[in-house]
Amino acid sequence: MINVTLPDGSKREFADGASPLDVAESISKSLAKKALAARVNGELRDLKRPLDGDCAVAIVTDKDPDGLELIRHDAAHVLAQAVQALYPDAQVTIGPVIDDGFYYDFARKTPFSTDDFDKIEAKMKEIVDADYPIVREVWEKDAAIAEFKRIGEDYKAQIIDDIIPPGEAITLYRQGDWFDLCRGPHLPSTGKLPKAFKLMKMAGAYWRGDSKNEMLQRMYGTAWANEKDLKEHLTRLEEAEKRDHRKLGRQLDLFHMQEEGRGMVFWHEKGLTLWRVIEAYVRRRLEAANYVEVRTPQVLDRKFWEQSGHWEKYRENMFVCETEEDETLSLKPMNCPGHVQIFKFGQKSYRDLPLRMAEFGACHRYEPSGALHGLMRVRAFTQDDAHIFCREDQIEEETANFITLARSIHADFGMETDHIALATRPEKRAGSDEFWDKAETQMLSAARAAGVEPVIAEGDGAFYAPKLDFVIKDAIGRTWTCGTIQLDYVLPERLGAEYIAEDGQKHRPVMLHRAILGSLERFIGVLIENYAGAFPMWLSPVQVVVAAISDDAAGQYAEDVAAELRKAGLRVEVDRRNETINYKVREHSLAKVPVIAVVGAREAQERKLALRRLGSNGQQIITLDEALVSLAEEALPPDVKRAR
């Protein structure tokens, strides 16, 4: 007999050879009907695969993240089966799950096009309707290679030959007459795959990612647990397209990027105005939280990076140059080693701790050109970086205070924290397991002290320390990682940072690496997409446009109004062009200006303004004196407004 422990802690007995499906059926027929797979002792397994012995079993349905990943995995297999049924000359290569969907790479001389998608999707639905059992088979390596070669699948044969050690068995999954190399698990049958899938786009991809190899055709798709979720996803994609920060950046004259400066941003006047508003706001918040601001060099000697450990762990991402004096130098990819040097300058006492050291630090990191993406992935960026040097007994309080500060700042920008992730030890790391046990426990305790239960992100920590990452949600429900705090015992040790403790002896400080926005470039990209370019008043590069109906009657009054508004602290432009007022209003509305103040002969005579707000068809007639008070108040940054 097999003893099975269920998630609620209860135990049940089953005959030898029982499967997770038998477990599900013993609980309820409805659960068995919904079941897609199971976790057996934590391992994701096929629903009908026999249990090996006493174990813990949790049934997976489409309500679980594992269930959605299985759906997408199976959608990739059904896509490959459909393509080969329709186009027998196509060879399959790899088809993994990705965010929100899947793709499959095909080798075929004749190009596919998106015009083929309707036919392929129809075939995929036929395969679902056929409800083929999906059967796991174990093959010897050589037999599997011979079989794939026999049916003309040379790429699959090569994959097996390259990645499977000699004499090791492999698994294939069969659905109907079609089968594929896969470690699994899979759904019990193709009929379990919801028809909530859609093919999205085509792209080229080199075999094995090597430009020296053949170019394959990559077919992308998305798959969801039901039609409602699919429709919501497609709606989000449409909305995201409208909010693309690269398009809006040009449309709103904020920035541009060009080939001669890959991954580098050309900030225009309005974009830099937005930047400066954000920077000034963050600087005020840091000053209020007792941070000191510093600045460190852009270029440092290789020896410095070797000492810090970055040369060994991060060299491939660093921009390096050599001088005629045989110096090997690097642009800094991060600010932390420089901050340690400032900490080391002069003797520090325990009374100086915690020392919160901030820098809007310009950094450079090499990113492959194919990975670059507007402001979201760049090679040159500025971090709202800071490092807190503290005693070990101060870690919890400093981390909890930072969590409160970061969440408050994100909220001021209109984005609430979705969750905080505790990123644990990566495979490539510095420090012993004992160190990581201790550091991860400290970060978890600190998060809980701030009233936060973090989501565990296994293996996502920095190479020197665990971290807490802040995940925020935007206006259309997408999540972005903005902000982090990382615990570090290693760098102070490597770079020799010390302070004099109460006992008169030298001790190592603990270092908390932290950022709230991350990089200003990326955060501005997130802001643009969150607001679709229509920033709140305090962030808008141009807050008011004073538009004269006619230059003769109201031009000078428009200039006078603008001057008064500027004295009140507003960012103002004047439009005296010889165009109709409807044309001007439409143009400035497309430029996402929050307020358009229309003035004509009557307004000039009565010292009034006709205010039109972005997104509204109406207008408000108001005196200039009233406008100076109300608009100035509306334009205040949140922290300044709270302080009044």
XYZ file of C-alpha atoms in Angstrom:
644
model
C 0.000 0.000 0.000
C 0.990 3.638 -0.558
C 0.461 6.299 2.105
C -0.384 9.675 0.567
C -0.257 12.945 2.508
C -2.606 15.652 1.204
C -1.978 19.440 1.429
C -4.267 19.738 4.480
C -2.099 17.201 6.331
C -4.589 14.350 6.113
C -3.412 10.898 4.968
C -4.981 8.272 2.701
C -3.983 4.777 1.636
C -3.891 3.609 -1.981
C -2.978 0.362 -3.722
C 0.463 0.019 -5.284
C 0.487 1.503 -8.770
C -2.013 4.251 -7.894
C -1.632 7.581 -9.692
C -2.349 11.198 -8.739
C -5.562 10.851 -10.743
C -6.669 8.119 -8.323
C -5.904 10.502 -5.470
C -7.992 13.256 -7.094
C -10.908 10.867 -7.693
C -10.830 9.792 -4.048
C -11.273 13.422 -3.004
C -14.075 14.352 -5.417
C -15.218 13.719 -8.962
C -15.205 17.458 -9.665
C -11.537 17.736 -8.619
C -10.631 14.774 -10.836
C -12.373 16.474 -13.747
C -10.459 19.716 -13.162
C -7.106 18.034 -12.475
C -4.294 18.745 -14.946
C -1.248 17.332 -13.132
C 0.089 16.917 -9.602
C 2.978 17.852 -7.390
C 4.440 14.693 -5.887
C 6.882 15.484 -3.072
C 7.146 18.928 -4.674
C 7.934 17.610 -8.166
C 5.474 18.367 -10.959
C 4.276 15.057 -12.448
C 1.855 13.706 -15.038
C -1.574 12.989 -13.603
C -1.545 9.316 -14.644
C 2.075 8.529 -13.780
C 2.149 5.863 -11.007
C 3.304 6.975 -7.579
C 6.662 5.538 -6.493
C 5.761 4.995 -2.834
C 4.739 6.970 0.229
C 4.563 10.625 -0.761
C 2.891 14.024 -0.463
C 0.495 14.835 -3.323
C -1.071 18.159 -4.337
C -3.453 18.224 -7.310
C -2.821 20.970 -9.898
C -5.725 22.671 -11.720
C -5.922 25.624 -14.093
C -6.291 27.873 -11.040
C -2.661 27.193 -10.103
C 0.366 28.888 -11.739
C 1.692 25.402 -12.539
C -1.563 24.648 -14.338
C -1.294 27.691 -16.585
C 2.306 26.805 -17.435
C 1.214 23.271 -18.367
C -1.505 24.691 -20.605
C 1.061 26.815 -22.425
C 3.496 23.916 -22.674
C 0.849 21.716 -24.231
C -0.271 24.512 -26.541
C 3.281 24.562 -27.937
C 3.107 20.801 -28.610
C -0.339 21.076 -30.201
C 0.983 23.916 -32.378
C 3.891 21.762 -33.549
C 1.555 18.826 -34.266
C -0.812 21.090 -36.224
C 2.008 22.645 -38.262
C 3.443 19.273 -39.205
C -0.013 17.946 -40.109
C -0.526 20.890 -42.481
C 3.079 21.291 -43.656
C 4.839 17.891 -43.581
C 8.098 19.443 -44.808
C 8.469 21.443 -41.540
C 10.907 20.143 -38.934
C 10.373 20.964 -35.258
C 13.200 22.136 -32.996
C 12.320 23.642 -29.575
C 9.086 25.045 -28.136
C 9.330 26.494 -24.607
C 6.897 28.356 -22.394
C 7.516 32.109 -22.078
C 5.753 34.967 -20.272
C 2.063 34.918 -21.230
C 2.509 32.173 -23.820
C 4.878 30.003 -25.818
C 6.758 29.725 -29.080
C 8.000 26.984 -31.370
C 10.924 27.153 -33.797
C 10.447 25.448 -37.158
C 12.898 24.613 -39.937
C 11.238 24.957 -43.342
C 12.445 26.268 -46.685
C 9.118 27.935 -47.508
C 8.466 30.920 -45.214
C 5.445 30.938 -42.954
C 3.406 34.124 -42.673
C 0.741 35.407 -40.334
C -1.731 34.619 -43.123
C -1.217 30.944 -42.175
C -2.352 31.499 -38.594
C -6.100 30.985 -39.103
C -5.522 27.623 -40.767
C -3.048 26.517 -38.086
C -5.323 27.606 -35.233
C -8.220 25.691 -36.800
C -6.047 22.575 -36.972
C -4.995 23.055 -33.347
C -8.676 23.089 -32.322
C -9.245 19.875 -34.290
C -6.450 18.239 -32.288
C -8.049 19.440 -29.042
C -11.417 18.049 -30.142
C -9.776 14.713 -30.998
C -8.864 14.387 -27.299
C -5.743 12.307 -27.941
C -4.307 10.766 -24.764
C -0.877 12.263 -24.027
C 1.335 9.306 -23.159
C 4.792 9.415 -21.572
C 7.326 6.978 -23.091
C 10.864 6.193 -21.930
C 13.386 5.522 -24.728
C 17.049 4.641 -24.876
C 19.126 7.507 -26.275
C 20.389 5.700 -29.399
C 16.942 4.327 -30.234
C 15.409 7.797 -29.949
C 18.085 9.335 -32.200
C 17.524 6.624 -34.803
C 13.748 7.136 -34.707
C 13.941 10.906 -35.159
C 16.411 10.504 -38.013
C 14.095 7.949 -39.619
C 11.233 10.436 -39.747
C 13.492 13.278 -40.962
C 13.697 15.197 -37.666
C 17.428 15.940 -37.784
C 17.266 18.826 -35.313
C 15.619 16.666 -32.651
C 18.211 13.961 -33.214
C 20.967 16.539 -32.759
C 19.401 17.866 -29.540
C 19.305 14.350 -28.071
C 22.863 13.620 -29.146
C 24.178 16.867 -27.649
C 22.398 17.043 -24.309
C 21.768 13.439 -23.246
C 24.768 11.575 -21.752
C 25.592 8.157 -23.309
C 23.458 5.314 -21.973
C 20.927 7.622 -20.320
C 17.245 7.162 -21.064
C 15.053 9.993 -22.332
C 11.327 10.696 -22.341
C 9.079 11.263 -25.329
C 5.446 12.301 -25.230
C 2.991 10.932 -27.775
C -0.384 12.406 -28.720
C -2.071 10.434 -31.470
C 0.487 9.538 -34.158
C 2.640 12.560 -33.317
C 5.359 12.590 -30.661
C 8.035 14.938 -29.372
C 11.118 14.908 -27.184
C 10.172 16.360 -23.796
C 10.887 15.843 -20.107
C 7.261 16.763 -19.306
C 4.966 16.756 -17.519
C 1.894 17.244 -19.722
C -1.878 17.332 -19.536
C -3.629 13.942 -19.543
C -4.978 14.479 -23.084
C -5.200 17.133 -25.797
C -8.883 17.575 -24.893
C -7.797 19.101 -21.574
C -6.210 22.018 -23.445
C -8.553 25.030 -23.392
C -9.179 26.544 -26.809
C -8.223 29.919 -25.344
C -5.092 30.256 -27.479
C -4.037 32.538 -30.292
C -1.004 32.777 -32.577
C 0.527 36.230 -32.322
C 3.543 36.829 -34.541
C 6.448 35.413 -36.549
C 10.147 36.078 -36.043
C 13.490 34.718 -37.151
C 15.745 32.813 -34.751
C 19.121 31.200 -35.312
C 19.469 27.530 -34.413
C 20.975 27.380 -30.928
C 21.052 31.206 -30.900
C 24.235 31.239 -33.002
C 24.321 33.555 -36.035
C 26.598 31.058 -37.790
C 23.785 28.497 -37.788
C 20.652 28.185 -39.914
C 17.854 30.705 -39.549
C 14.667 29.115 -38.194
C 11.105 30.449 -38.162
C 9.769 31.224 -34.704
C 5.996 31.178 -34.229
C 4.731 32.923 -31.074
C 1.426 32.214 -29.378
C -0.449 32.966 -26.188
C -2.592 30.526 -24.182
C -4.885 30.963 -21.187
C -7.135 28.916 -18.942
C -10.321 30.309 -20.500
C -11.662 32.603 -23.222
C -12.279 35.446 -20.778
C -8.621 35.534 -19.700
C -7.509 35.400 -23.345
C -9.727 38.351 -24.293
C -8.489 40.356 -21.311
C -4.892 39.629 -22.305
C -5.483 40.725 -25.909
C -7.141 43.908 -24.637
C -4.114 44.582 -22.425
C -1.818 44.115 -25.416
C -3.852 46.607 -27.449
C -3.717 49.080 -24.589
C 0.012 48.473 -24.091
C 0.605 49.209 -27.775
C -1.092 52.582 -27.358
C 1.071 53.251 -24.298
C 4.412 52.217 -25.829
C 6.902 54.632 -24.259
C 9.092 54.638 -27.368
C 6.275 56.004 -29.541
C 5.040 58.414 -26.882
C 8.593 59.580 -26.190
C 8.841 60.832 -29.771
C 5.250 62.071 -29.958
C 5.625 64.112 -26.759
C 9.151 65.283 -27.665
C 10.674 63.733 -24.540
C 13.610 61.732 -25.920
C 14.881 59.694 -28.806
C 17.434 56.941 -29.414
C 19.513 56.238 -32.496
C 21.871 53.633 -33.904
C 25.030 55.677 -33.281
C 24.416 55.496 -29.528
C 22.925 52.068 -28.929
C 21.316 51.830 -25.547
C 21.965 55.534 -24.857
C 19.227 58.144 -24.476
C 19.090 61.570 -26.128
C 16.973 63.566 -23.670
C 15.072 66.515 -25.138
C 14.113 69.612 -23.166
C 10.717 68.294 -22.075
C 12.091 64.870 -21.185
C 14.873 66.397 -19.127
C 12.329 68.602 -17.367
C 10.436 65.455 -16.346
C 13.733 63.907 -15.228
C 14.618 66.946 -13.088
C 11.175 67.002 -11.436
C 11.555 63.333 -10.479
C 15.113 63.794 -9.276
C 14.191 66.836 -7.176
C 11.272 64.970 -5.605
C 13.428 61.947 -4.702
C 16.173 64.213 -3.368
C 13.685 65.934 -1.029
C 12.392 62.589 0.231
C 15.944 61.366 0.889
C 16.943 64.539 2.700
C 13.881 64.158 4.919
C 14.960 60.565 5.644
C 18.474 61.715 6.701
C 20.471 60.586 3.685
C 23.666 62.376 2.651
C 24.318 62.801 -1.073
C 27.710 62.030 -2.657
C 29.219 61.577 -6.116
C 31.843 59.038 -7.165
C 34.103 58.742 -10.262
C 32.824 57.382 -13.572
C 36.034 55.497 -14.383
C 38.135 53.399 -12.019
C 41.150 51.135 -12.337
C 40.780 47.412 -12.988
C 42.507 46.664 -9.673
C 39.657 48.321 -7.856
C 37.064 46.098 -9.562
C 39.210 43.007 -8.944
C 39.298 43.821 -5.248
C 35.537 44.329 -5.102
C 34.907 41.023 -6.919
C 33.106 42.585 -9.880
C 35.895 41.809 -12.332
C 35.479 38.093 -11.712
C 31.675 38.031 -11.472
C 30.617 40.850 -13.791
C 33.424 41.467 -16.293
C 31.350 40.568 -19.395
C 28.949 43.433 -18.605
C 31.617 46.118 -18.077
C 32.885 48.696 -20.578
C 36.685 48.455 -20.411
C 39.380 50.649 -21.957
C 43.182 50.739 -21.965
C 45.370 53.843 -21.894
C 48.781 54.539 -23.404
C 50.167 54.280 -19.866
C 49.142 50.593 -19.727
C 46.216 51.277 -17.420
C 43.137 49.063 -17.691
C 40.111 51.077 -16.679
C 36.387 50.467 -16.560
C 33.316 52.651 -16.605
C 31.506 51.894 -13.382
C 28.602 49.447 -13.781
C 27.447 50.259 -10.228
C 28.130 52.749 -7.445
C 28.610 50.566 -4.375
C 32.439 50.157 -4.353
C 32.866 53.915 -4.682
C 30.617 54.518 -1.697
C 32.750 52.184 0.391
C 35.775 54.365 -0.426
C 33.962 57.438 0.923
C 32.983 55.486 4.034
C 36.639 54.500 4.535
C 37.866 58.119 4.230
C 38.503 59.158 7.803
C 37.690 57.131 10.881
C 34.074 56.161 11.511
C 32.536 55.453 14.896
C 29.501 53.421 15.896
C 27.924 56.803 16.637
C 28.077 57.590 12.889
C 25.901 54.586 12.081
C 23.600 54.180 10.350
C 25.195 56.239 7.571
C 22.816 56.557 4.616
C 24.805 57.539 1.523
C 22.915 58.388 -1.695
C 23.987 59.137 -5.265
C 22.215 59.732 -8.551
C 24.953 57.622 -10.061
C 25.528 57.409 -13.810
C 26.424 53.802 -14.675
C 27.264 51.891 -17.840
C 26.697 48.198 -18.487
C 27.164 46.266 -21.683
C 23.915 44.738 -22.886
C 23.760 42.807 -26.181
C 22.126 44.959 -28.840
C 19.329 42.420 -29.256
C 18.370 42.849 -25.593
C 18.036 46.645 -25.750
C 14.484 47.984 -25.486
C 13.819 51.712 -25.379
C 14.229 53.103 -21.871
C 13.530 49.710 -20.311
C 16.881 48.131 -21.210
C 19.773 50.501 -21.852
C 23.548 50.612 -21.632
C 23.832 53.996 -19.892
C 21.570 54.786 -16.967
C 21.329 56.722 -13.715
C 20.353 54.973 -10.507
C 18.680 56.581 -7.522
C 21.229 54.580 -5.631
C 22.073 54.580 -1.934
C 23.934 52.460 0.572
C 23.190 52.226 4.251
C 26.206 51.378 6.400
C 24.967 50.033 9.709
C 25.563 47.676 12.607
C 24.069 44.220 12.501
C 21.532 45.109 15.185
C 20.292 47.972 12.959
C 19.499 45.842 9.881
C 15.885 45.118 10.735
C 14.945 48.700 11.588
C 16.744 50.196 8.569
C 15.172 47.687 6.191
C 11.704 48.211 7.647
C 12.096 51.997 7.376
C 13.218 51.665 3.781
C 10.225 49.489 2.898
C 7.912 52.187 4.256
C 9.766 54.929 2.353
C 9.827 53.028 -0.944
C 6.134 52.169 -0.823
C 5.278 55.792 -0.058
C 7.341 57.068 -3.015
C 5.832 54.536 -5.419
C 2.361 55.583 -4.238
C 3.172 59.261 -4.865
C 3.945 58.329 -8.469
C 0.549 56.659 -8.733
C 1.653 53.027 -8.498
C 0.951 50.844 -5.488
C 3.198 47.976 -4.449
C 1.801 44.711 -5.810
C 4.139 42.564 -3.734
C 7.676 42.360 -2.390
C 9.831 39.418 -3.436
C 12.607 37.907 -1.308
C 15.253 36.862 -3.845
C 17.370 34.049 -2.406
C 20.835 32.640 -3.143
C 21.749 32.244 -6.832
C 23.838 29.373 -8.155
C 26.744 31.745 -8.868
C 27.416 33.518 -5.569
C 29.941 34.699 -3.004
C 29.837 33.591 0.616
C 29.185 30.331 2.450
C 25.851 28.562 2.883
C 25.940 29.575 6.556
C 26.223 33.214 5.527
C 23.290 32.907 3.118
C 21.153 31.143 5.735
C 21.765 34.003 8.134
C 21.316 36.790 5.557
C 18.088 35.386 4.117
C 16.636 34.997 7.626
C 17.529 38.608 8.442
C 15.833 39.964 5.307
C 12.731 37.880 5.943
C 12.518 39.106 9.545
C 12.998 42.718 8.453
C 10.214 42.471 5.863
C 7.869 40.997 8.453
C 8.796 43.777 10.873
C 7.490 46.226 8.239
C 4.237 44.277 8.011
C 5.127 42.568 4.723
C 5.082 38.845 3.954
C 7.386 38.562 0.936
C 6.979 36.204 -1.997
C 10.007 33.899 -2.265
C 11.931 34.189 -5.552
C 14.298 31.214 -5.466
C 17.775 31.864 -6.878
C 17.164 35.498 -7.882
C 19.490 37.113 -5.332
C 22.552 39.197 -6.179
C 25.825 37.257 -6.282
C 26.875 38.713 -2.923
C 23.582 38.855 -1.015
C 19.834 38.186 -0.845
C 17.518 41.067 -1.630
C 13.971 42.331 -1.394
C 12.558 43.473 -4.749
C 9.571 45.804 -4.997
C 7.036 44.846 -7.667
C 4.590 47.612 -8.556
C 1.420 47.451 -10.661
C 0.576 49.949 -13.394
C -2.735 51.304 -14.689
C -3.426 48.319 -16.951
C -2.431 45.643 -14.454
C 1.132 44.950 -15.586
C 3.791 44.472 -12.932
C 7.248 46.059 -12.911
C 10.161 45.501 -10.570
C 11.113 48.975 -9.314
C 13.242 49.227 -6.224
C 15.353 46.837 -4.202
C 17.207 46.476 -0.928
C 20.093 44.021 -0.672
C 21.937 42.839 2.401
C 25.716 42.618 2.005
C 28.377 41.396 4.392
C 30.827 40.560 1.589
C 31.772 43.905 0.012
C 32.716 45.655 3.294
C 34.991 42.687 3.983
C 36.582 42.690 0.510
C 37.168 46.456 0.500
C 38.215 46.765 4.139
C 35.448 48.975 5.530
C 35.660 49.389 9.322
C 34.249 51.423 12.177
C 35.219 51.756 15.842
C 32.619 50.026 18.010
C 31.657 50.761 21.626
C 34.288 48.267 22.771
C 36.987 50.373 21.111
C 37.714 47.643 18.555
C 37.419 47.756 14.787
C 34.315 46.069 13.333
C 32.915 45.570 9.841
C 29.766 47.487 8.998
C 26.900 45.747 7.268
C 25.999 47.288 3.905
C 22.429 47.659 2.628
C 22.329 48.370 -1.111
C 19.032 50.066 -1.991
C 17.246 51.843 -4.814
C 13.636 52.963 -5.003
C 13.093 53.771 -8.664
C 15.907 51.556 -9.966
C 17.185 53.478 -12.951
C 15.593 56.820 -13.774
C 15.513 55.873 -17.457
C 13.524 52.717 -16.902
C 11.266 54.309 -14.312
C 10.415 57.154 -16.683
C 9.561 54.523 -19.303
C 7.234 52.865 -16.780
C 5.684 56.240 -15.905
C 5.054 57.092 -19.551
C 3.255 53.784 -20.097
C 1.385 53.955 -16.797
C -0.084 57.365 -17.625
C -0.129 56.877 -21.423
C 1.842 60.139 -21.523
C -0.896 62.082 -19.695
C 1.105 62.822 -16.544
C -0.451 64.260 -13.408
C -0.016 68.007 -13.106
C 3.046 67.888 -10.849
C 4.999 65.666 -13.260
C 3.960 67.163 -16.587
C 6.876 68.882 -18.395
C 4.460 71.604 -19.541
C 1.708 72.171 -17.007
C -0.216 74.986 -18.712
C -0.404 76.346 -22.257
C -1.868 79.831 -22.561
C -3.494 79.890 -26.012
C -4.541 83.233 -27.485
C -7.640 83.212 -29.690
C -6.119 86.017 -31.746
C -2.735 87.603 -31.385
C -3.951 91.148 -31.864
C -6.615 91.131 -29.181
C -5.148 88.795 -26.605
C -1.490 88.122 -27.436
C 0.012 90.438 -24.854
C -2.486 89.323 -22.211
C -1.434 85.705 -22.892
C 2.187 86.695 -22.222
C 1.200 88.500 -19.019
C -0.808 85.482 -17.820
C 2.123 83.158 -18.516
C 4.497 85.423 -16.602
C 2.193 85.445 -13.565
C 1.769 81.660 -13.674
C 5.535 81.189 -13.884
C 5.983 83.408 -10.820
C 3.558 81.060 -9.049
C 5.903 78.164 -9.872
C 4.169 76.662 -12.928
C 5.785 75.436 -16.136
C 4.036 77.403 -18.874
C 4.119 77.875 -22.653
C 2.360 80.531 -24.740
C 0.705 79.866 -28.110
C 0.153 83.074 -30.147
C 0.276 81.412 -33.573
C -2.056 82.465 -36.344
C -4.156 79.285 -36.080
C -7.740 78.629 -35.016
C -8.291 78.033 -31.326
C -9.762 74.593 -32.088
C -6.550 73.662 -33.893
C -4.455 74.838 -30.940
C -6.577 72.991 -28.391
C -6.436 69.779 -30.420
C -2.653 70.010 -30.857
C -1.910 70.670 -27.190
C -4.346 67.926 -26.174
C -2.381 65.472 -28.328
C 0.738 66.728 -26.532
C -1.005 65.711 -23.246
C -0.819 69.188 -21.669
C -2.961 69.034 -18.495
C -4.410 72.555 -18.725
C -5.029 74.844 -21.698
C -5.879 78.415 -20.709
C -7.741 80.048 -23.600
C -7.719 83.846 -23.690
C -9.434 86.259 -26.048
C -10.436 89.904 -26.059
C -13.124 89.391 -23.410
C -10.792 87.431 -21.092
C -8.148 90.126 -21.511
C -10.629 92.861 -20.610
C -11.998 90.998 -17.577
C -8.651 89.422 -16.496
C -10.092 85.943 -16.762
C -9.118 82.580 -18.266
C -11.138 79.834 -19.946
C -9.531 76.639 -18.596
C -9.797 73.426 -20.588
C -8.519 70.273 -18.950
C -7.103 67.277 -20.734
C -9.835 64.703 -21.391
C -12.695 67.116 -20.777
C -14.875 68.777 -23.424
C -16.012 71.548 -21.116
C -14.275 74.683 -19.905
C -14.109 76.642 -16.664
C -14.195 80.442 -16.631
C -12.032 81.673 -13.773
C -10.290 84.906 -12.794
C -6.539 85.116 -13.164
C -6.130 85.598 -9.405
C -8.174 82.447 -8.719
C -6.177 80.527 -11.320
C -2.869 81.555 -9.755
C -3.931 80.038 -6.425
C -5.735 76.906 -7.639
C -3.296 75.891 -10.383
C -0.253 76.507 -8.195
C -1.763 74.291 -5.497
C -2.676 71.598 -8.033
C 0.858 71.587 -9.459
C 2.587 70.968 -6.124
C 4.470 67.653 -5.774
C 2.797 65.293 -3.272
C 5.487 65.649 -0.603
C 5.369 69.453 -0.726
C 1.571 69.405 -0.620
C 1.613 67.155 2.471
C 4.073 69.468 4.223
C 1.727 72.460 3.919
